[in-house]
Amino acid sequence: DAKTTQPNSMESNEEEPVHLPCNHSTISGTDYIHWYRQLPSQGPEYVIHGLTSNVNNRMASLAIAEDRKSSTLILHRATLRDAAVYYCILRAHPMDSNYQLIWGAGTKLIIKP
Amino acid sequence: NAGVMQNPRHLVRRRGQEARLRCSPMKGHSHVYWYRQLPEEGLKFMVYLQKENIIDESGMPKERFSAEFPKEGPSILRIQQVVRGDSAAYFCASSPGTAYEQFFGPGTRLTVL
């Protein structure tokens, strides 16, 4: 069973920032927070991941709550190409036997032109 | 640098036939993961392989399903005596190691008539 909770869907206007929330209240100290997205009819693609500190890359930013029980994926300026299902996934430390990616249903992000 | 390749992209089989799905990982990647996705759902982990070894097959049905990743050639997911419930999208991902992000192929969409 997925260990994260995300809204089923969200809408945003093109060229505006998007904040995608994720709750993971049962996160353990060694769980990493990963985000992947899946565009229509394509395989998933990695977006970003973090452990405790906020992270930035060319695709997005990841803001992690101080207690680590929630996180937010931030798309700074959404385009129509960002319309996808976004998955928030907890991944155990690689030395842990439970290192698999456990996928929930994700959040379907709809971008309005 | 070619990404993860999967073939065929679409496969139609009649009940009772065999389905063979192929996955060529990215160059330099020795870790392969197989996932299954039903419509409107997240991915479900099936099996994790390294070259010539099955590391974790806990998500794969005990009967009719098998996977291999030979020393030479692609990884193969084999489904014997397919049933309608096997209809799904099957995704393969590769990585250079357990601790790294996974890179996904475009998937094989299996339809069982």
Coordinates of N, CA and C in Angstrom, one line a residue:
Chain A
D1 N 0.8 -1.2 0.0 CA 0.0 0.0 0.0 C 0.9 1.2 0.0
A2 N 0.4 2.3 -0.7 CA 1.1 3.5 -0.8 C 1.2 4.1 0.6
K3 N 2.3 4.8 0.9 CA 2.5 5.4 2.2 C 2.4 6.9 2.1
T4 N 1.9 7.4 0.9 CA 1.7 8.8 0.8 C 0.3 9.1 0.4
T5 N -0.2 10.3 0.7 CA -1.5 10.8 0.3 C -1.4 12.0 -0.5
Q6 N -2.1 12.0 -1.7 CA -2.1 13.2 -2.6 C -3.5 13.4 -3.1
P7 N -3.8 14.7 -3.4 CA -5.1 15.0 -4.0 C -5.2 14.3 -5.3
N8 N -6.4 13.9 -5.7 CA -6.6 13.2 -6.9 C -6.3 14.0 -8.1
S9 N -6.6 15.3 -8.1 CA -6.4 16.2 -9.2 C -6.2 17.6 -8.8
M10 N -5.6 18.4 -9.6 CA -5.4 19.8 -9.4 C -5.4 20.5 -10.7
E11 N -5.9 21.8 -10.7 CA -5.9 22.6 -11.9 C -5.1 23.8 -11.6
S12 N -4.4 24.3 -12.7 CA -3.6 25.5 -12.6 C -3.6 26.2 -13.9
N13 N -3.4 27.5 -13.9 CA -3.3 28.2 -15.2 C -1.9 28.2 -15.7
E14 N -1.8 28.2 -17.0 CA -0.5 28.2 -17.6 C 0.3 29.4 -17.2
E15 N 1.6 29.2 -17.0 CA 2.6 30.2 -16.6 C 2.4 30.7 -15.2
E16 N 1.7 30.0 -14.4 CA 1.6 30.3 -13.0 C 2.3 29.2 -12.2
P17 N 2.7 29.5 -10.9 CA 3.3 28.5 -10.1 C 2.3 27.4 -9.7
V18 N 2.8 26.2 -9.5 CA 1.9 25.1 -9.0 C 2.6 24.5 -7.8
H19 N 1.7 24.3 -6.8 CA 2.2 23.6 -5.6 C 1.4 22.3 -5.4
L20 N 2.1 21.2 -5.5 CA 1.5 19.9 -5.4 C 1.9 19.3 -4.0
P21 N 0.8 19.1 -3.2 CA 1.1 18.6 -1.8 C 1.2 17.1 -1.7
C22 N 1.9 16.7 -0.7 CA 2.0 15.2 -0.4 C 2.1 15.0 1.1
N23 N 1.2 14.2 1.6 CA 1.3 13.9 3.1 C 1.9 12.5 3.2
H24 N 2.9 12.4 4.2 CA 3.5 11.1 4.4 C 3.8 11.0 5.9
S25 N 2.7 10.9 6.7 CA 2.8 11.0 8.1 C 3.6 9.9 8.8
T26 N 3.7 8.7 8.1 CA 4.4 7.6 8.6 C 5.8 7.4 8.1
I27 N 6.4 8.5 7.6 CA 7.7 8.5 7.1 C 8.7 8.1 8.2
S28 N 9.7 7.3 7.8 CA 10.8 6.9 8.8 C 12.0 7.8 8.5
G29 N 12.9 7.8 9.5 CA 14.0 8.7 9.4 C 14.9 8.5 8.2
T30 N 14.9 7.3 7.6 CA 15.8 7.1 6.5 C 15.0 7.0 5.1
D31 N 13.8 7.3 5.1 CA 13.0 7.4 3.9 C 13.3 8.6 3.1
Y32 N 13.6 8.5 1.8 CA 13.7 9.6 0.9 C 12.4 9.9 0.3
I33 N 12.1 11.1 -0.1 CA 10.9 11.6 -0.7 C 11.2 11.8 -2.2
H34 N 10.6 11.0 -3.1 CA 10.9 11.0 -4.5 C 9.6 11.5 -5.2
W35 N 9.8 12.3 -6.3 CA 8.7 12.7 -7.1 C 9.0 12.2 -8.6
Y36 N 8.0 11.6 -9.2 CA 8.1 11.2 -10.6 C 6.8 11.8 -11.2
R37 N 6.8 11.9 -12.5 CA 5.6 12.3 -13.2 C 5.5 11.4 -14.4
Q38 N 4.2 11.3 -14.9 CA 3.9 10.5 -16.0 C 3.1 11.3 -17.0
L39 N 3.6 11.6 -18.1 CA 2.8 12.3 -19.1 C 1.9 11.3 -19.8
P40 N 0.9 11.8 -20.5 CA -0.1 10.8 -21.1 C 0.6 9.9 -22.1
S41 N 0.3 8.6 -21.9 CA 0.8 7.5 -22.8 C 2.3 7.4 -22.8
Q42 N 2.9 7.8 -21.7 CA 4.4 7.7 -21.6 C 4.8 7.0 -20.3
G43 N 6.0 6.6 -20.3 CA 6.6 6.1 -19.0 C 6.9 7.2 -18.0
P44 N 6.9 6.9 -16.8 CA 7.2 7.9 -15.8 C 8.6 8.5 -16.0
E45 N 8.8 9.7 -15.5 CA 10.1 10.3 -15.5 C 10.4 10.9 -14.1
Y46 N 11.6 10.8 -13.7 CA 12.1 11.3 -12.4 C 12.0 12.8 -12.4
V47 N 11.5 13.4 -11.3 CA 11.5 14.8 -11.2 C 12.5 15.3 -10.2
I48 N 12.4 14.8 -9.0 CA 13.3 15.4 -7.9 C 13.2 14.4 -6.7
H49 N 14.2 14.5 -5.8 CA 14.0 13.8 -4.6 C 14.8 14.5 -3.5
G50 N 14.5 14.2 -2.2 CA 15.1 14.9 -1.1 C 15.0 14.0 0.2
L51 N 15.7 14.4 1.2 CA 15.7 13.7 2.5 C 15.2 14.6 3.6
T52 N 15.9 15.7 3.8 CA 15.5 16.7 4.8 C 15.4 18.1 4.4
S53 N 16.4 18.5 3.6 CA 16.5 19.9 3.1 C 15.7 20.1 1.8
N54 N 15.3 21.3 1.6 CA 14.7 21.7 0.4 C 15.7 21.5 -0.8
V55 N 15.1 21.1 -1.9 CA 16.0 20.8 -3.1 C 15.5 21.5 -4.3
N56 N 16.4 21.9 -5.1 CA 16.0 22.6 -6.4 C 16.8 21.9 -7.6
N57 N 16.1 21.8 -8.7 CA 16.8 21.4 -9.9 C 16.1 22.1 -11.1
R58 N 16.5 21.8 -12.3 CA 16.0 22.5 -13.4 C 14.5 22.3 -13.7
M59 N 14.0 21.2 -13.1 CA 12.6 20.9 -13.4 C 11.6 21.5 -12.3
A60 N 12.1 21.5 -11.1 CA 11.2 21.8 -10.0 C 11.9 22.1 -8.7
S61 N 11.2 22.4 -7.7 CA 11.7 22.5 -6.3 C 10.9 21.6 -5.4
L62 N 11.6 21.1 -4.4 CA 10.9 20.3 -3.4 C 11.1 20.9 -2.0
A63 N 9.9 21.2 -1.4 CA 9.9 21.8 -0.1 C 9.5 20.7 0.9
I64 N 10.3 20.5 1.9 CA 10.0 19.4 2.9 C 9.8 20.0 4.2
A65 N 8.7 19.7 4.8 CA 8.3 20.2 6.1 C 9.4 19.8 7.2
E66 N 9.4 20.6 8.2 CA 10.5 20.4 9.2 C 10.3 19.0 9.9
D67 N 9.1 18.6 10.1 CA 8.8 17.3 10.7 C 8.8 16.2 9.7
R68 N 9.0 16.5 8.4 CA 9.1 15.6 7.3 C 7.8 14.8 7.1
K69 N 6.7 15.2 7.7 CA 5.4 14.5 7.5 C 4.7 14.9 6.2
S70 N 5.2 15.9 5.6 CA 4.6 16.4 4.3 C 5.7 17.1 3.5
S71 N 5.3 17.2 2.2 CA 6.2 17.9 1.3 C 5.4 18.5 0.2
T72 N 6.0 19.4 -0.6 CA 5.4 20.1 -1.7 C 6.3 20.2 -2.8
L73 N 5.8 19.7 -4.0 CA 6.5 19.9 -5.2 C 6.1 21.2 -5.9
I74 N 7.0 22.0 -6.2 CA 6.7 23.3 -6.8 C 7.2 23.4 -8.2
L75 N 6.3 23.7 -9.1 CA 6.6 24.0 -10.5 C 6.5 25.5 -10.6
H76 N 7.6 26.2 -10.9 CA 7.6 27.6 -10.7 C 6.8 28.3 -11.8
R77 N 6.7 27.7 -13.0 CA 6.0 28.4 -14.0 C 5.5 27.3 -14.9
A78 N 4.3 26.8 -14.7 CA 3.7 25.6 -15.4 C 3.5 25.9 -16.8
T79 N 3.8 25.0 -17.7 CA 3.4 25.1 -19.1 C 2.5 23.9 -19.4
L80 N 1.9 24.0 -20.6 CA 1.0 22.9 -21.0 C 1.7 21.5 -21.0
R81 N 3.0 21.6 -21.2 CA 3.8 20.3 -21.2 C 3.9 19.7 -19.8
D82 N 3.6 20.4 -18.8 CA 3.7 19.9 -17.5 C 2.4 19.1 -17.0
A83 N 1.4 19.1 -17.9 CA 0.2 18.4 -17.6 C 0.5 16.9 -17.6
A84 N 0.4 16.3 -16.4 CA 0.8 14.9 -16.2 C 0.2 14.4 -14.8
V85 N 0.4 13.2 -14.5 CA 0.1 12.7 -13.2 C 1.5 12.7 -12.4
Y86 N 1.4 13.3 -11.2 CA 2.6 13.5 -10.4 C 2.5 12.5 -9.2
Y87 N 3.5 11.7 -9.0 CA 3.6 10.7 -8.0 C 4.6 11.1 -6.9
C88 N 4.2 11.1 -5.7 CA 5.0 11.3 -4.5 C 5.3 9.9 -3.9
I89 N 6.5 9.6 -3.8 CA 6.9 8.2 -3.4 C 7.9 8.3 -2.3
L90 N 7.7 7.5 -1.2 CA 8.7 7.3 -0.2 C 9.6 6.1 -0.6
R91 N 10.9 6.3 -0.5 CA 11.8 5.2 -0.8 C 12.8 5.0 0.3
A92 N 12.9 3.8 0.7 CA 13.8 3.5 1.8 C 15.2 3.6 1.4
H93 N 16.1 3.7 2.4 CA 17.5 3.8 2.1 C 17.9 2.5 1.3
P94 N 18.8 2.6 0.4 CA 19.2 1.5 -0.4 C 19.6 0.3 0.4
M95 N 20.2 0.5 1.6 CA 20.6 -0.6 2.3 C 19.5 -1.4 3.0
D96 N 18.3 -0.7 3.0 CA 17.1 -1.3 3.6 C 16.5 -2.3 2.5
S97 N 16.0 -3.4 3.0 CA 15.5 -4.4 2.0 C 14.3 -3.9 1.3
N98 N 13.6 -2.9 1.9 CA 12.4 -2.4 1.2 C 12.7 -1.2 0.4
Y99 N 13.5 -1.3 -0.6 CA 14.0 -0.2 -1.4 C 13.1 0.1 -2.6
Q100 N 12.0 -0.7 -2.8 CA 11.2 -0.5 -4.0 C 10.5 0.8 -4.0
L101 N 10.1 1.3 -5.2 CA 9.2 2.4 -5.3 C 7.8 1.9 -5.2
I102 N 7.1 2.4 -4.2 CA 5.7 2.1 -4.0 C 4.8 3.2 -4.5
W103 N 4.1 3.0 -5.5 CA 3.3 4.0 -6.2 C 1.9 4.1 -5.8
G104 N 1.4 5.3 -5.4 CA 0.0 5.6 -5.2 C -0.6 5.9 -6.5
A105 N -1.8 6.6 -6.4 CA -2.5 7.0 -7.6 C -2.1 8.3 -8.1
G106 N -1.3 9.1 -7.4 CA -0.8 10.3 -7.8 C -1.8 11.4 -7.9
T107 N -1.3 12.6 -8.3 CA -2.2 13.8 -8.6 C -2.2 14.1 -10.1
K108 N -3.3 14.2 -10.7 CA -3.4 14.5 -12.1 C -3.4 16.0 -12.1
L109 N -2.4 16.6 -12.7 CA -2.3 18.1 -12.9 C -2.8 18.5 -14.2
I110 N -3.8 19.4 -14.2 CA -4.5 19.9 -15.4 C -4.0 21.3 -15.5
I111 N -3.5 21.7 -16.7 CA -3.0 23.0 -16.9 C -4.0 23.7 -17.9
K112 N -4.5 24.8 -17.5 CA -5.5 25.6 -18.4 C -4.7 26.7 -19.1
P113 N -4.9 26.7 -20.4 CA -4.2 27.8 -21.2 C -4.8 29.2 -20.9
Chain B
N1 N 22.8 9.4 -26.5 CA 22.7 8.3 -25.5 C 21.2 7.8 -25.4
A2 N 20.9 6.7 -26.0 CA 19.6 6.2 -26.1 C 19.0 5.9 -24.7
G3 N 17.7 6.2 -24.5 CA 17.1 5.9 -23.3 C 16.7 4.4 -23.2
V4 N 15.9 4.1 -22.2 CA 15.4 2.7 -22.1 C 14.5 2.4 -23.2
M5 N 14.7 1.2 -23.8 CA 13.9 0.9 -25.0 C 13.1 -0.4 -24.6
Q6 N 11.8 -0.3 -25.0 CA 11.0 -1.5 -24.8 C 10.3 -1.9 -26.2
N7 N 10.2 -3.1 -26.4 CA 9.4 -3.6 -27.6 C 8.8 -4.9 -27.3
P8 N 7.7 -5.2 -27.9 CA 7.0 -4.2 -28.8 C 6.3 -3.1 -28.0
R9 N 5.8 -2.1 -28.6 CA 5.1 -1.0 -27.9 C 3.6 -1.5 -27.6
H10 N 3.1 -2.2 -28.5 CA 1.8 -2.8 -28.4 C 1.8 -4.2 -28.8
L11 N 1.1 -5.0 -28.0 CA 1.1 -6.5 -28.2 C -0.3 -7.0 -27.9
V12 N -0.8 -7.7 -28.9 CA -2.2 -8.3 -28.8 C -2.0 -9.8 -28.8
R13 N -2.6 -10.5 -27.8 CA -2.5 -11.9 -27.7 C -3.9 -12.4 -27.4
R14 N -4.2 -13.7 -27.8 CA -5.4 -14.3 -27.4 C -5.2 -15.1 -26.1
R15 N -6.2 -15.3 -25.4 CA -6.1 -16.1 -24.2 C -5.4 -17.4 -24.4
G16 N -4.5 -17.7 -23.5 CA -3.7 -19.0 -23.6 C -2.4 -18.9 -24.4
Q17 N -2.2 -17.8 -25.1 CA -0.9 -17.6 -25.8 C 0.1 -17.0 -24.8
E18 N 1.3 -17.0 -25.3 CA 2.4 -16.4 -24.5 C 2.8 -15.0 -25.0
A19 N 3.1 -14.2 -24.0 CA 3.6 -12.8 -24.3 C 5.0 -12.7 -23.8
R20 N 5.8 -12.1 -24.7 CA 7.2 -11.8 -24.4 C 7.5 -10.3 -24.5
L21 N 7.9 -9.7 -23.5 CA 8.1 -8.3 -23.5 C 9.6 -8.0 -23.3
R22 N 10.2 -7.2 -24.1 CA 11.6 -6.9 -24.0 C 12.0 -5.6 -23.5
C23 N 13.1 -5.5 -22.8 CA 13.5 -4.2 -22.3 C 15.1 -4.1 -22.4
S24 N 15.5 -3.1 -23.1 CA 17.0 -2.8 -23.2 C 17.3 -1.6 -22.3
P25 N 18.0 -1.8 -21.3 CA 18.3 -0.7 -20.4 C 19.2 0.4 -21.0
M26 N 19.3 1.5 -20.3 CA 20.3 2.5 -20.8 C 21.7 2.0 -20.7
K27 N 22.5 2.5 -21.6 CA 23.9 2.1 -21.6 C 24.6 2.3 -20.2
G28 N 25.2 1.3 -19.7 CA 25.9 1.4 -18.4 C 25.0 1.1 -17.2
H29 N 23.7 0.8 -17.5 CA 22.8 0.4 -16.4 C 22.8 -1.1 -16.3
S30 N 23.0 -1.6 -15.1 CA 22.9 -3.0 -14.9 C 21.8 -3.5 -14.0
H31 N 20.9 -2.5 -13.6 CA 19.7 -2.8 -12.8 C 18.5 -2.6 -13.6
V32 N 17.6 -3.5 -13.6 CA 16.3 -3.4 -14.3 C 15.2 -3.7 -13.4
Y33 N 14.1 -2.9 -13.6 CA 12.9 -3.1 -12.8 C 11.7 -3.3 -13.8
W34 N 10.8 -4.1 -13.4 CA 9.5 -4.2 -14.2 C 8.3 -3.8 -13.4
Y35 N 7.4 -3.1 -14.0 CA 6.2 -2.6 -13.3 C 5.0 -2.9 -14.2
R36 N 3.9 -3.0 -13.6 CA 2.6 -3.2 -14.3 C 1.7 -2.0 -13.9
Q37 N 1.0 -1.5 -14.9 CA 0.0 -0.4 -14.6 C -1.3 -0.7 -15.2
L38 N -2.3 -0.7 -14.4 CA -3.7 -0.8 -14.9 C -4.2 0.6 -15.1
P39 N -5.2 0.8 -16.0 CA -5.8 2.1 -16.3 C -6.1 2.9 -15.0
E40 N -5.8 4.2 -15.0 CA -6.1 5.1 -13.9 C -5.5 4.7 -12.5
E41 N -4.5 3.8 -12.6 CA -3.8 3.4 -11.3 C -2.3 3.7 -11.4
G42 N -1.7 3.7 -10.3 CA -0.2 3.9 -10.2 C 0.4 2.6 -10.6
L43 N 1.8 2.6 -10.7 CA 2.5 1.4 -11.1 C 2.6 0.5 -10.0
K44 N 2.7 -0.8 -10.3 CA 2.9 -1.9 -9.3 C 4.2 -2.6 -9.6
F45 N 5.1 -2.6 -8.6 CA 6.4 -3.3 -8.8 C 6.1 -4.8 -9.0
M46 N 6.9 -5.3 -9.9 CA 6.8 -6.7 -10.2 C 8.2 -7.4 -9.8
V47 N 9.3 -7.0 -10.4 CA 10.5 -7.7 -10.2 C 11.7 -6.8 -10.5
Y48 N 12.8 -7.1 -9.8 CA 14.0 -6.3 -9.8 C 15.1 -7.3 -10.2
L49 N 15.9 -7.0 -11.2 CA 16.9 -7.9 -11.7 C 18.2 -7.1 -11.9
Q50 N 19.3 -7.8 -11.6 CA 20.6 -7.3 -12.0 C 21.1 -8.4 -13.0
K51 N 22.2 -8.1 -13.7 CA 22.7 -9.0 -14.8 C 22.7 -10.4 -14.2
E52 N 22.0 -11.3 -14.9 CA 21.9 -12.7 -14.6 C 21.3 -13.1 -13.3
N53 N 20.8 -12.1 -12.5 CA 20.3 -12.5 -11.2 C 18.9 -11.8 -11.0
I54 N 18.0 -12.5 -10.4 CA 16.8 -11.9 -9.9 C 17.0 -11.6 -8.4
I55 N 16.9 -10.3 -8.2 CA 17.1 -9.8 -6.8 C 15.9 -9.8 -6.0
D56 N 14.8 -9.4 -6.6 CA 13.5 -9.3 -5.8 C 12.4 -9.6 -6.8
E57 N 11.6 -10.6 -6.6 CA 10.5 -10.9 -7.5 C 9.2 -11.0 -6.6
S58 N 9.2 -10.2 -5.5 CA 8.1 -10.3 -4.6 C 6.8 -9.8 -5.2
G59 N 6.8 -9.0 -6.2 CA 5.6 -8.4 -6.8 C 5.1 -9.2 -8.0
M60 N 5.8 -10.2 -8.3 CA 5.4 -11.0 -9.5 C 4.5 -12.2 -9.2
P61 N 3.4 -12.4 -9.9 CA 2.6 -13.6 -9.6 C 3.5 -14.9 -9.7
K62 N 3.2 -15.8 -8.8 CA 4.0 -17.0 -8.7 C 3.9 -17.9 -10.0
E63 N 2.7 -17.8 -10.6 CA 2.5 -18.7 -11.8 C 2.4 -17.9 -13.0
R64 N 2.8 -18.4 -14.1 CA 2.8 -17.9 -15.5 C 3.7 -16.8 -15.8
F65 N 4.2 -16.1 -14.8 CA 5.1 -15.0 -15.0 C 6.6 -15.3 -14.7
S66 N 7.5 -14.9 -15.5 CA 8.9 -15.1 -15.3 C 9.7 -13.9 -15.9
A67 N 10.9 -13.7 -15.4 CA 11.7 -12.6 -15.9 C 13.1 -13.0 -15.9
E68 N 13.9 -12.5 -16.8 CA 15.3 -12.8 -16.9 C 16.0 -11.6 -17.4
F69 N 17.3 -11.5 -17.1 CA 18.2 -10.4 -17.6 C 19.5 -11.1 -17.8
P70 N 19.7 -11.6 -19.0 CA 20.9 -12.4 -19.3 C 22.1 -11.5 -19.4
K71 N 23.3 -12.2 -19.4 CA 24.5 -11.4 -19.5 C 24.6 -10.6 -20.8
E72 N 24.1 -11.2 -21.9 CA 24.0 -10.4 -23.1 C 22.5 -10.3 -23.5
G73 N 22.2 -9.2 -24.1 CA 20.8 -9.0 -24.6 C 19.9 -8.3 -23.6
P74 N 18.6 -8.1 -24.0 CA 17.7 -7.4 -23.2 C 17.1 -8.2 -22.0
S75 N 16.5 -7.5 -21.1 CA 15.7 -8.2 -20.1 C 14.4 -8.6 -20.7
I76 N 13.9 -9.8 -20.3 CA 12.6 -10.3 -20.9 C 11.6 -10.6 -19.8
L77 N 10.4 -10.1 -19.9 CA 9.3 -10.5 -19.0 C 8.4 -11.4 -19.9
R78 N 8.2 -12.6 -19.3 CA 7.5 -13.6 -20.1 C 6.2 -13.9 -19.3
I79 N 5.1 -13.9 -20.0 CA 3.8 -14.3 -19.4 C 3.2 -15.4 -20.2
Q80 N 3.1 -16.6 -19.6 CA 2.6 -17.8 -20.3 C 1.1 -17.8 -20.1
Q81 N 0.4 -18.4 -21.0 CA -1.0 -18.7 -21.0 C -1.8 -17.4 -20.5
V82 N -1.6 -16.4 -21.2 CA -2.2 -15.1 -20.8 C -3.7 -15.2 -20.6
V83 N -4.2 -14.4 -19.7 CA -5.7 -14.2 -19.4 C -6.0 -12.8 -19.6
R84 N -7.3 -12.5 -19.7 CA -7.8 -11.1 -19.9 C -7.2 -10.2 -18.8
G85 N -7.1 -10.7 -17.6 CA -6.6 -9.8 -16.5 C -5.2 -9.4 -16.6
D86 N -4.5 -10.0 -17.6 CA -3.1 -9.6 -17.8 C -3.0 -8.3 -18.6
S87 N -4.1 -7.9 -19.2 CA -4.1 -6.7 -20.1 C -3.7 -5.5 -19.2
A88 N -2.7 -4.8 -19.6 CA -2.1 -3.7 -18.8 C -1.0 -3.1 -19.6
A89 N -0.5 -2.0 -19.1 CA 0.8 -1.5 -19.6 C 1.9 -2.0 -18.7
Y90 N 3.0 -2.5 -19.3 CA 4.1 -3.0 -18.6 C 5.3 -2.1 -18.9
F91 N 5.8 -1.5 -17.8 CA 7.0 -0.6 -17.9 C 8.2 -1.2 -17.3
C92 N 9.3 -0.9 -18.0 CA 10.6 -1.3 -17.6 C 11.4 -0.1 -17.2
A93 N 12.2 -0.1 -16.1 CA 13.1 1.0 -15.8 C 14.5 0.4 -15.5
S94 N 15.4 1.3 -15.7 CA 16.8 0.9 -15.4 C 17.5 1.9 -14.6
S95 N 18.6 1.5 -13.9 CA 19.4 2.4 -13.2 C 20.8 1.9 -13.1
P96 N 21.7 2.8 -12.8 CA 23.1 2.3 -12.6 C 23.4 1.6 -11.3
G97 N 22.4 1.8 -10.3 CA 22.6 1.2 -9.0 C 21.3 1.4 -8.2
T98 N 21.2 0.7 -7.1 CA 20.0 0.8 -6.3 C 19.7 2.2 -5.8
A99 N 20.7 2.9 -5.5 CA 20.5 4.2 -4.9 C 20.1 5.3 -5.9
Y100 N 20.1 5.0 -7.1 CA 19.9 6.0 -8.2 C 18.5 6.1 -8.6
E101 N 18.2 7.2 -9.3 CA 16.8 7.4 -9.9 C 16.7 6.3 -11.0
Q102 N 15.4 6.0 -11.2 CA 15.1 5.0 -12.3 C 14.7 5.7 -13.5
F103 N 15.1 5.2 -14.6 CA 14.8 5.8 -15.9 C 13.9 4.8 -16.6
F104 N 12.7 5.3 -17.1 CA 11.7 4.4 -17.6 C 11.6 4.4 -19.1
G105 N 11.2 3.2 -19.6 CA 10.9 3.1 -21.0 C 9.5 3.5 -21.3
P106 N 9.1 3.5 -22.6 CA 7.8 4.0 -23.0 C 6.7 3.0 -22.7
G107 N 7.0 1.8 -22.3 CA 6.0 0.8 -21.9 C 5.6 -0.1 -23.1
T108 N 5.1 -1.3 -22.7 CA 4.4 -2.2 -23.7 C 3.0 -2.3 -23.2
R109 N 2.1 -2.0 -24.1 CA 0.7 -2.2 -23.8 C 0.2 -3.5 -24.3
L110 N -0.1 -4.4 -23.4 CA -0.6 -5.7 -23.7 C -2.1 -5.8 -23.6
T111 N -2.7 -6.3 -24.7 CA -4.1 -6.5 -24.8 C -4.4 -8.0 -25.0
V112 N -5.2 -8.6 -24.1 CA -5.5 -10.0 -24.2 C -7.0 -10.1 -24.7
L113 N -7.1 -10.7 -25.8 CA -8.5 -10.9 -26.4 C -9.2 -12.1 -25.8

